[in-house]
Coordinates of C-alpha atoms in Angstrom, one line a residue:
M19 CA -0.1 0.1 0.0
L20 CA 1.2 3.3 -1.0
N21 CA 1.6 5.5 2.0
L22 CA 1.4 9.2 0.5
Y23 CA 1.8 11.5 3.2
F24 CA 0.6 15.5 1.9
R25 CA -0.6 18.1 4.3
G26 CA -2.8 20.5 2.9
D27 CA -0.2 23.3 2.4
D28 CA 1.7 21.0 0.3
V29 CA -1.0 20.8 -2.8
L30 CA 0.5 21.9 -5.9
E31 CA -2.3 24.3 -6.6
N32 CA -0.6 26.6 -3.9
H33 CA 2.5 28.1 -6.4
D34 CA 3.0 31.3 -4.8
E35 CA 5.8 30.5 -2.6
C36 CA 7.0 27.5 -4.9
V37 CA 10.1 28.0 -6.9
I38 CA 10.4 24.2 -8.1
V39 CA 6.9 23.0 -9.2
V40 CA 7.0 19.2 -10.5
E41 CA 3.9 17.8 -12.1
E42 CA 3.6 14.3 -13.2
L43 CA 7.4 14.4 -14.0
T44 CA 8.2 10.9 -15.6
K45 CA 11.5 9.4 -16.8
K46 CA 11.8 6.0 -18.6
Y47 CA 14.7 4.6 -19.9
G48 CA 13.7 2.1 -22.6
D49 CA 11.0 -0.2 -21.0
L50 CA 12.6 1.2 -17.2
V51 CA 10.7 3.8 -15.9
A52 CA 12.9 5.1 -13.1
V53 CA 10.8 8.0 -12.2
K54 CA 6.5 7.5 -12.4
G55 CA 4.7 10.5 -12.5
I56 CA 5.5 12.3 -9.3
N57 CA 4.7 15.6 -8.1
F58 CA 5.8 17.9 -5.4
C59 CA 7.1 21.9 -5.1
V60 CA 9.8 23.8 -3.3
R61 CA 9.3 26.7 -1.5
R62 CA 11.7 30.0 -2.0
G63 CA 14.3 30.0 1.0
E64 CA 13.7 26.4 2.4
I65 CA 16.2 23.5 2.7
F66 CA 14.2 20.4 0.7
G67 CA 15.5 16.9 1.3
F68 CA 15.3 14.5 -1.2
L69 CA 15.9 11.0 0.1
G70 CA 15.5 7.4 -1.3
P71 CA 17.1 4.2 -1.3
N72 CA 19.6 3.6 -4.0
G73 CA 17.7 3.4 -7.5
A74 CA 14.5 5.1 -6.1
G75 CA 14.7 7.8 -8.7
K76 CA 16.8 10.8 -6.8
T77 CA 19.4 10.8 -9.3
S78 CA 17.0 10.9 -12.3
T79 CA 14.9 13.4 -10.9
V80 CA 17.7 15.7 -10.2
R81 CA 19.4 15.5 -13.5
M82 CA 15.7 16.4 -15.3
L83 CA 15.7 19.4 -13.1
C84 CA 19.1 20.6 -13.8
G85 CA 18.4 19.9 -17.6
L86 CA 21.3 17.2 -17.9
T87 CA 18.5 14.3 -19.0
K88 CA 15.6 15.0 -20.9
I89 CA 12.3 14.7 -19.5
T90 CA 10.2 11.8 -20.8
S91 CA 6.8 13.4 -19.6
G92 CA 5.4 15.5 -17.6
K93 CA 6.7 19.1 -16.4
A94 CA 9.0 20.8 -14.1
K95 CA 9.3 24.7 -13.6
I96 CA 12.2 26.4 -11.9
Y97 CA 11.4 30.2 -11.0
G98 CA 8.2 29.8 -13.7
Y99 CA 10.7 28.6 -16.1
D100 CA 9.9 25.3 -18.3
V101 CA 12.8 23.2 -17.8
A102 CA 12.7 21.7 -21.0
R103 CA 12.0 24.5 -23.1
N104 CA 14.0 27.2 -21.1
H105 CA 16.8 25.3 -20.1
K106 CA 19.1 28.4 -20.6
N107 CA 17.3 30.4 -18.1
V108 CA 17.2 28.0 -15.9
K109 CA 21.0 27.3 -15.9
R110 CA 21.7 31.0 -14.8
I111 CA 19.7 30.7 -11.4
I112 CA 20.5 27.2 -10.4
G113 CA 24.2 25.8 -8.9
V114 CA 25.1 22.5 -8.8
V115 CA 27.1 20.8 -6.4
P116 CA 27.8 17.2 -7.5
E117 CA 28.7 14.4 -5.3
S118 CA 32.1 14.0 -7.0
S119 CA 33.7 17.5 -7.8
N120 CA 34.1 18.9 -11.3
L121 CA 36.7 21.3 -10.7
Y122 CA 39.9 21.6 -12.6
W123 CA 42.6 19.6 -10.6
D124 CA 45.5 21.5 -12.2
L125 CA 44.3 25.1 -11.3
T126 CA 44.5 26.8 -8.0
C127 CA 41.6 27.6 -6.1
L128 CA 41.6 31.2 -7.3
D129 CA 41.9 30.2 -10.7
N130 CA 39.1 27.6 -10.3
L131 CA 36.2 30.1 -9.1
L132 CA 37.6 32.4 -12.0
F133 CA 37.3 29.9 -14.7
C134 CA 33.7 29.0 -13.4
G135 CA 32.9 32.4 -13.3
E136 CA 33.7 32.8 -16.9
M137 CA 32.0 30.0 -17.8
F138 CA 28.7 31.3 -16.1
S139 CA 29.2 34.5 -17.9
V140 CA 29.8 36.9 -14.9
P141 CA 30.8 40.1 -15.9
R142 CA 35.1 40.0 -16.0
E143 CA 35.0 43.1 -13.5
E144 CA 32.6 41.2 -11.1
R145 CA 34.9 37.7 -11.3
L146 CA 37.9 38.3 -9.2
S147 CA 35.7 40.2 -6.3
R148 CA 33.0 37.5 -6.2
A149 CA 35.8 35.0 -6.0
I150 CA 37.5 36.3 -3.1
K151 CA 34.6 36.9 -1.3
L152 CA 33.4 33.3 -1.6
L153 CA 37.3 32.0 -0.7
K154 CA 37.2 34.1 2.5
L155 CA 33.6 32.8 3.3
F156 CA 34.5 29.0 3.2
G157 CA 38.0 29.7 5.2
L158 CA 39.7 29.3 1.8
W159 CA 41.7 32.8 1.3
G160 CA 44.9 31.3 2.8
K161 CA 44.7 28.4 -0.2
R162 CA 43.8 30.7 -2.6
N163 CA 46.9 29.7 -4.5
V164 CA 47.2 25.7 -3.6
K165 CA 45.7 23.7 -6.8
F166 CA 42.7 22.0 -6.1
K167 CA 44.4 18.4 -6.4
N168 CA 46.6 19.2 -3.1
L169 CA 43.7 20.0 -1.0
S170 CA 42.0 18.0 1.4
K171 CA 38.9 16.5 1.3
G172 CA 36.9 18.8 3.3
L173 CA 38.6 21.6 1.6
K174 CA 37.7 20.4 -2.0
R175 CA 34.1 20.2 -0.7
R176 CA 34.1 23.7 0.1
L177 CA 35.7 24.9 -2.9
T178 CA 33.0 23.0 -5.1
I179 CA 30.2 24.6 -3.0
A180 CA 31.9 27.8 -3.6
A181 CA 32.2 27.4 -7.3
A182 CA 28.5 26.6 -7.3
L183 CA 27.6 29.8 -6.0
I184 CA 29.8 31.8 -8.3
H185 CA 27.1 33.2 -10.4
N186 CA 25.0 34.1 -7.3
P187 CA 22.4 31.2 -8.2
K188 CA 18.6 31.3 -6.6
I189 CA 18.7 27.8 -6.2
L190 CA 21.4 25.5 -5.3
F191 CA 21.4 21.7 -6.0
M192 CA 23.4 19.7 -3.5
D193 CA 24.3 15.9 -3.6
E194 CA 25.7 14.1 -0.6
P195 CA 27.6 17.6 0.7
T196 CA 29.2 16.5 3.8
A197 CA 29.9 12.4 2.4
G198 CA 33.1 11.4 4.1
L199 CA 33.7 14.6 5.9
D200 CA 35.2 14.6 9.8
V201 CA 32.6 16.0 12.2
F202 CA 34.4 20.0 12.4
S203 CA 34.5 19.8 8.5
K204 CA 30.8 18.9 8.6
R205 CA 30.0 21.7 11.0
M206 CA 31.7 24.3 9.4
L207 CA 29.6 23.4 5.7
W208 CA 26.2 23.3 7.2
N209 CA 26.9 26.6 8.8
R210 CA 27.7 28.0 5.8
I211 CA 24.7 26.3 4.1
L212 CA 22.5 27.6 6.9
G213 CA 23.8 30.9 6.0
L214 CA 22.9 30.7 2.5
K215 CA 19.4 29.7 3.6
E216 CA 19.3 33.2 5.5
K217 CA 20.2 34.7 2.6
G218 CA 17.2 33.4 0.4
V219 CA 18.8 30.9 -1.2
T220 CA 16.8 27.7 -1.7
I221 CA 18.6 24.3 -1.2
F222 CA 17.7 21.1 -2.7
L223 CA 19.4 18.7 -0.8
T224 CA 20.2 14.7 -1.8
T225 CA 21.6 12.5 0.8
H226 CA 22.0 9.2 2.4
N227 CA 22.4 10.6 5.5
V228 CA 18.9 10.5 7.0
R229 CA 19.8 11.9 10.3
E230 CA 21.5 14.9 8.9
A231 CA 18.6 15.7 6.6
F232 CA 16.2 15.2 9.6
E233 CA 18.2 17.8 11.3
V234 CA 18.6 20.7 8.5
C235 CA 15.7 20.4 6.5
D236 CA 12.6 22.4 6.5
R237 CA 10.9 19.7 4.4
I238 CA 11.4 16.3 3.2
A239 CA 10.3 13.8 0.2
I240 CA 10.9 9.9 0.2
I241 CA 11.0 8.8 -3.3
N242 CA 11.0 4.9 -3.7
K243 CA 10.5 2.7 -7.0
G244 CA 10.1 6.0 -8.8
R245 CA 7.2 7.3 -6.6
I246 CA 6.9 10.0 -3.8
V247 CA 5.8 7.8 -0.9
A248 CA 6.3 10.7 1.9
L249 CA 6.7 14.5 2.0
G250 CA 6.2 16.7 4.7
R251 CA 8.4 18.8 7.6
P252 CA 10.4 16.0 9.8
W253 CA 7.9 16.2 12.6
E254 CA 5.1 15.6 10.5
L255 CA 6.7 12.7 9.0
R256 CA 7.4 11.1 12.6
E257 CA 3.8 12.1 13.9
A258 CA 2.2 10.4 10.5
F259 CA 4.5 7.2 10.0
S260 CA 6.5 6.4 13.5
A261 CA 5.5 4.3 16.3
K262 CA 5.1 6.1 19.8
G263 CA 8.7 4.9 20.8
I264 CA 11.2 2.4 21.3
I265 CA 12.0 0.4 24.6
E266 CA 15.6 -0.8 25.1
I267 CA 15.9 -3.5 28.1
V268 CA 17.9 -5.9 29.4
F269 CA 16.7 -8.2 32.3
H270 CA 18.9 -10.2 34.7
P271 CA 20.0 -12.8 35.3
N272 CA 18.8 -13.5 31.7
N273 CA 16.2 -12.2 29.1
P274 CA 12.6 -13.7 28.7
R275 CA 11.6 -15.2 25.1
V276 CA 11.2 -13.0 22.6
E277 CA 8.0 -14.3 22.2
E278 CA 6.6 -13.5 25.4
V279 CA 7.8 -9.9 25.2
S280 CA 6.5 -9.8 21.4
S281 CA 3.1 -11.0 23.3
L282 CA 2.6 -8.1 25.4
H283 CA -0.1 -5.5 24.4
G284 CA 1.2 -2.1 22.6
V285 CA 4.2 -4.1 21.3
I286 CA 4.9 -3.5 17.5
K287 CA 7.9 -5.8 17.4
V288 CA 10.7 -7.2 19.1
E289 CA 14.2 -7.5 18.4
R290 CA 17.2 -9.4 19.9
K291 CA 20.6 -7.6 19.4
H292 CA 23.0 -9.7 22.0
E293 CA 22.0 -9.5 25.4
L294 CA 19.5 -6.2 24.4
L295 CA 15.9 -6.3 23.9
K296 CA 14.7 -3.3 21.4
I297 CA 10.7 -3.1 21.7
V298 CA 9.0 -1.2 19.2
T299 CA 5.8 0.2 20.8
Y300 CA 2.7 2.6 20.1
D301 CA 1.6 2.6 23.8
T302 CA 5.4 3.1 26.0
V303 CA 3.4 3.6 28.7
R304 CA 1.1 0.5 28.8
V305 CA 4.3 -1.7 27.5
L306 CA 6.5 -0.6 30.4
K307 CA 3.7 -1.5 32.8
E308 CA 3.4 -4.9 31.0
I309 CA 7.4 -5.6 31.2
A310 CA 7.4 -5.0 35.1
K311 CA 4.4 -7.4 35.6
L312 CA 6.6 -10.1 33.6
A313 CA 9.7 -9.6 35.3
R314 CA 8.1 -10.1 38.7
S315 CA 6.2 -13.2 37.5
K316 CA 9.6 -14.7 36.5
G317 CA 11.8 -13.3 39.6
L318 CA 13.6 -11.0 37.0
D319 CA 15.8 -8.1 37.7
I320 CA 15.6 -5.1 34.9
Y321 CA 19.3 -4.4 34.6
L322 CA 19.3 -1.5 32.1
L323 CA 16.2 0.2 30.7
N324 CA 16.4 3.1 27.8
V325 CA 13.5 4.8 26.3
R326 CA 13.8 6.8 23.3
G327 CA 11.6 7.8 20.3
I328 CA 11.9 6.2 16.8
D329 CA 15.2 7.6 15.5
A330 CA 15.5 9.0 11.6
E331 CA 17.0 6.0 9.8
E332 CA 14.6 3.5 11.7
L333 CA 11.6 5.8 10.4
F334 CA 13.0 6.2 7.0
I335 CA 13.3 2.4 6.7
K336 CA 9.9 2.0 8.0
I337 CA 8.5 4.5 5.5
V338 CA 10.3 2.5 2.6
G339 CA 9.4 -0.6 4.2
D340 CA 5.7 0.3 4.5
S341 CA 5.7 1.6 0.7

């Protein structure tokens, strides 16, 4: 059963705030239908997460929106421009940060930005000032004369994002912006990305880091097998799809059988990981009472007890699995 979740304020008829509008967008590769008539909109100035497992249709969708592959059927508009018919106009207002950098390894940081500015027809008199500003914004001014190939992975990522911003795009498409980076580099990059949002830049984010997406995105769309199976704010998705909570418990001197715990009222499922029992429940309070009764009846002590909400990755797996 398809669990498609749209809030009332997400309907496509309300285009006033939308800078990206997708209607019945479809992509076919021969007999394979990679994207199956999807609909969504992205609002001005938001961070919009686009998540899905491998092969779900994420890349095909983004490539159609960026004009890198032909739309089979349906429509996509960016700031009112039809992507298929007005690609040149669309190209001027979007920036693209690919998962693998597209910069030139033997050019310095400064020369890479100047070259990108020339490719995007940034006026000659503005290129240098924009490049300097971006190098300083991303903490790369001290590396301006260092060749791209000699930068660390984190610095390469910063410069790749800076290059996508050289022509002052209104929308930034980002594919796995923090993949493989250390904690410090991730935090620095997200601070810069959130700063761009504050300046009105719309961020379209594709990533496999579900937890990160749920922390930073204003809204999230989840695609699976070519269809949008969930769309909403992170808290809305949690409310619509998740169980009430998770109980993690260890009994002493030994755990009861999984089947005994599974039969308790309010339990959805039980998983055993070594000595730890993980109980997914739709009624946390009731299950805790039932667990206490079970422990007393068997003469067991509760050695460890942790109660928490379902996390982003578990929620993502549930949504994809249910679809």
